[in-house]
Amino acid sequence: MKNILLVSAEGLPYSKSGGLADVIGSLPVALTKQGMGAAVVLPMYKKTIEQHPELTELCTFHVTSGVINKQAVVYGAKIGEVQYFFIRQDDYFYRDGMYGYADDGERFAFFCKAVLDMLPHIRFKPDIIHCNDWQTGMIPILCKQEYTGEEYKRYKHVYTIHNLLFQGNFPKETLQCFNISDHYYNNGDIRFDNGISFMKAGIIYADKVTTVSQTYAKEILTPEYGERMEGILAQKGDNLVGIVNGIDVENWNPTKDPALYKNYTATDIRNKKACKRSLQYQLGLRVADDVMLIGIVTRLTWQKGMHLILDKLTNIMNQDVQLVILGSGDNYIESELKKIEATYPHRAVFYCGYNEELSHRIYAGCDLFLMPSLFEPCGISQLISMRYGTIPLVRETGGLKDTVKPFNEYDGSGTGFSFRYFKGDEMMFILAYAINVYYYNKPGWRKLIKQAMSVDVSWDNSAREYKALYETL
Ligand code: ADP
């Protein structure tokens, strides 16, 4: 049995800003079901401290890394079979947000070093350290270059890229937060432009690099999607692998989700209509069964195709549809969306912010889920919406391409709608088609709902793939 230590900057049920947290919340559970040992290490943020008084203090030690000389306190918890560890250092993590601070380089340099320093102090003995995204990217190089102990030599490293856009690139001075010599800057291993890159180091020094869908694993080898890392990614050859994400099908379960007005199943979707009416009522939309309700739940960024939506908003609202958008992010996008309620009263609403419960109600209450991403490493939202029988309309990129099967009106197969080129007119063409199916091919639409809800979006298959990957190490 192999023991896997997942290292991440966020993870449910303790912290979340996006899909990474969903993955870290459910992958370890799925790994334990496959007979592996699993533990997770996270930073201990202000919210974690406030919302989880049950965490217990395990040990304290000093972390010295370059100019950093601070105490780390390790807290622990256990949920089911999965062990959780938290690195507490209030100067770095006792803040309202998780990232986006000027000293992020220093904060996560500390985190990487503290995770490695923690290992002799805890009972969990990993075989594999599985790092995720830029915040943990320095762990493999630190482990291999700085630690001489036998157990450190034994660890194997997996590095998963959840989003290549966020690379953890910092000025060269951030090197002062590590005990590694200039050599690794001069030889290019951690150098990116004139600074250092946590992600580049992760890619180079991990034994295996994975990303969260097969299509994204291929896309990132091209200049279009490679974010200037395509060269070093190509060097990984067969050691770069795509494994698609699943979702936590217990948490995301329309048959017993407590956030829903009524629960429903794939074989009896009548209560989905009740969820729709209740959502319309809650949001001040006209309450009606017979109008297509389109939902969007997302970070408001260009990555998610929000400029296509803003460009085509008038065209979208010229159709016989209602629209609900839940999200926060880019100021410009937020301010544009804030106008929609006044322009389209009782037909369009924008809820600005992060709201877990409302997201569940939107996934259940809508007919169509719109996700026209510019790029999408995997995407969780389309998986959730399929599970709730809300038909995804996506752009064929990354995980969206791998997980949504376009509707075929001739044989009735498919689980959603998709378009290829990132163009507003293409999106509108497919949206018009979907609207047409919704209003004029009701048996076809019902079949789509049933098929979408029957897709296995659980972690079972992917956990088996991770297990196979770990075994190769
Ligand atoms: P990303 O990780 O790029 O943001 P994903 O589709 O992989 O995108 O995952 C997004 C996750 O975050 C989903 O679980 C989605 O429901 C959730 N989410 C995004 N924005 C919000 C919001 N404003 N309120 C509630 N949940 C949100």
PDB file of C-alpha atoms and ligand atoms in Angstrom, residues 16-20 22 163 252 297-299 303-304 326-328 353-356 359 363 371 376 378-382 384, ligand 1:
ATOM      1  CA  LYS A  16     -11.830  27.028  -1.366  1.00  0.00           C
ATOM      2  CA  SER A  17     -11.464  29.565  -4.140  1.00  0.00           C
ATOM      3  CA  GLY A  18     -11.999  27.262  -7.129  1.00  0.00           C
ATOM      4  CA  GLY A  19     -11.871  23.804  -8.628  1.00  0.00           C
ATOM      5  CA  LEU A  20      -8.537  22.913  -6.984  1.00  0.00           C
ATOM      6  CA  ASP A  22     -12.928  20.426  -4.990  1.00  0.00           C
ATOM      7  CA  ASN A 163      -4.133  25.853 -14.300  1.00  0.00           C
ATOM      8  CA  TRP A 252     -23.186  17.001  -5.317  1.00  0.00           C
ATOM      9  CA  VAL A 297     -21.515  29.936 -11.898  1.00  0.00           C
ATOM     10  CA  THR A 298     -17.936  31.058 -12.264  1.00  0.00           C
ATOM     11  CA  ARG A 299     -14.965  33.169 -11.432  1.00  0.00           C
ATOM     12  CA  GLN A 303     -10.535  32.619 -19.117  1.00  0.00           C
ATOM     13  CA  LYS A 304     -14.138  31.663 -18.548  1.00  0.00           C
ATOM     14  CA  LEU A 326     -23.358  33.865  -9.919  1.00  0.00           C
ATOM     15  CA  GLY A 327     -19.758  34.971  -9.698  1.00  0.00           C
ATOM     16  CA  SER A 328     -17.135  37.438  -8.656  1.00  0.00           C
ATOM     17  CA  GLY A 353     -20.124  37.146  -4.785  1.00  0.00           C
ATOM     18  CA  TYR A 354     -19.335  33.643  -3.707  1.00  0.00           C
ATOM     19  CA  ASN A 355     -22.302  31.601  -2.496  1.00  0.00           C
ATOM     20  CA  GLU A 356     -22.077  27.843  -2.147  1.00  0.00           C
ATOM     21  CA  SER A 359     -24.615  27.564  -6.574  1.00  0.00           C
ATOM     22  CA  TYR A 363     -27.076  23.803 -10.800  1.00  0.00           C
ATOM     23  CA  MET A 371     -19.441  27.667 -19.981  1.00  0.00           C
ATOM     24  CA  GLU A 376     -10.292  24.968 -19.360  1.00  0.00           C
ATOM     25  CA  CYS A 378     -10.701  20.307 -16.644  1.00  0.00           C
ATOM     26  CA  GLY A 379     -13.669  22.266 -15.353  1.00  0.00           C
ATOM     27  CA  ILE A 380     -15.797  21.086 -12.465  1.00  0.00           C
ATOM     28  CA  SER A 381     -18.929  23.107 -13.141  1.00  0.00           C
ATOM     29  CA  GLN A 382     -19.921  21.207 -16.286  1.00  0.00           C
ATOM     30  CA  ILE A 384     -21.818  19.238 -11.573  1.00  0.00           C
TER      31      ILE A 384
HETATM   32  P1  ADP B   1     -11.941  27.110 -11.682  1.00  0.00           P
HETATM   33  O1  ADP B   1     -11.258  26.184 -10.735  1.00  0.00           O
HETATM   34  O2  ADP B   1     -11.113  27.470 -12.880  1.00  0.00           O
HETATM   35  O3  ADP B   1     -12.508  28.321 -11.035  1.00  0.00           O
HETATM   36  P2  ADP B   1     -13.842  24.934 -12.082  1.00  0.00           P
HETATM   37  O4  ADP B   1     -15.021  24.771 -12.993  1.00  0.00           O
HETATM   38  O5  ADP B   1     -12.804  23.863 -12.135  1.00  0.00           O
HETATM   39  O6  ADP B   1     -13.218  26.363 -12.323  1.00  0.00           O
HETATM   40  O7  ADP B   1     -14.368  24.971 -10.566  1.00  0.00           O
HETATM   41  C1  ADP B   1     -15.121  26.025 -10.080  1.00  0.00           C
HETATM   42  C2  ADP B   1     -15.737  25.594  -8.772  1.00  0.00           C
HETATM   43  O8  ADP B   1     -15.983  26.760  -7.984  1.00  0.00           O
HETATM   44  C3  ADP B   1     -17.094  24.917  -8.950  1.00  0.00           C
HETATM   45  O9  ADP B   1     -17.319  24.047  -7.857  1.00  0.00           O
HETATM   46  C4  ADP B   1     -18.050  26.111  -8.889  1.00  0.00           C
HETATM   47  O10 ADP B   1     -19.371  25.720  -8.518  1.00  0.00           O
HETATM   48  C5  ADP B   1     -17.386  26.946  -7.817  1.00  0.00           C
HETATM   49  N1  ADP B   1     -17.663  28.392  -7.913  1.00  0.00           N
HETATM   50  C6  ADP B   1     -17.108  29.283  -8.774  1.00  0.00           C
HETATM   51  N2  ADP B   1     -17.592  30.528  -8.549  1.00  0.00           N
HETATM   52  C7  ADP B   1     -18.483  30.412  -7.532  1.00  0.00           C
HETATM   53  C8  ADP B   1     -19.315  31.349  -6.824  1.00  0.00           C
HETATM   54  N3  ADP B   1     -19.318  32.651  -7.136  1.00  0.00           N
HETATM   55  N4  ADP B   1     -20.101  30.876  -5.834  1.00  0.00           N
HETATM   56  C9  ADP B   1     -20.089  29.551  -5.517  1.00  0.00           C
HETATM   57  N5  ADP B   1     -19.332  28.632  -6.128  1.00  0.00           N
HETATM   58  C10 ADP B   1     -18.528  29.048  -7.127  1.00  0.00           C
END
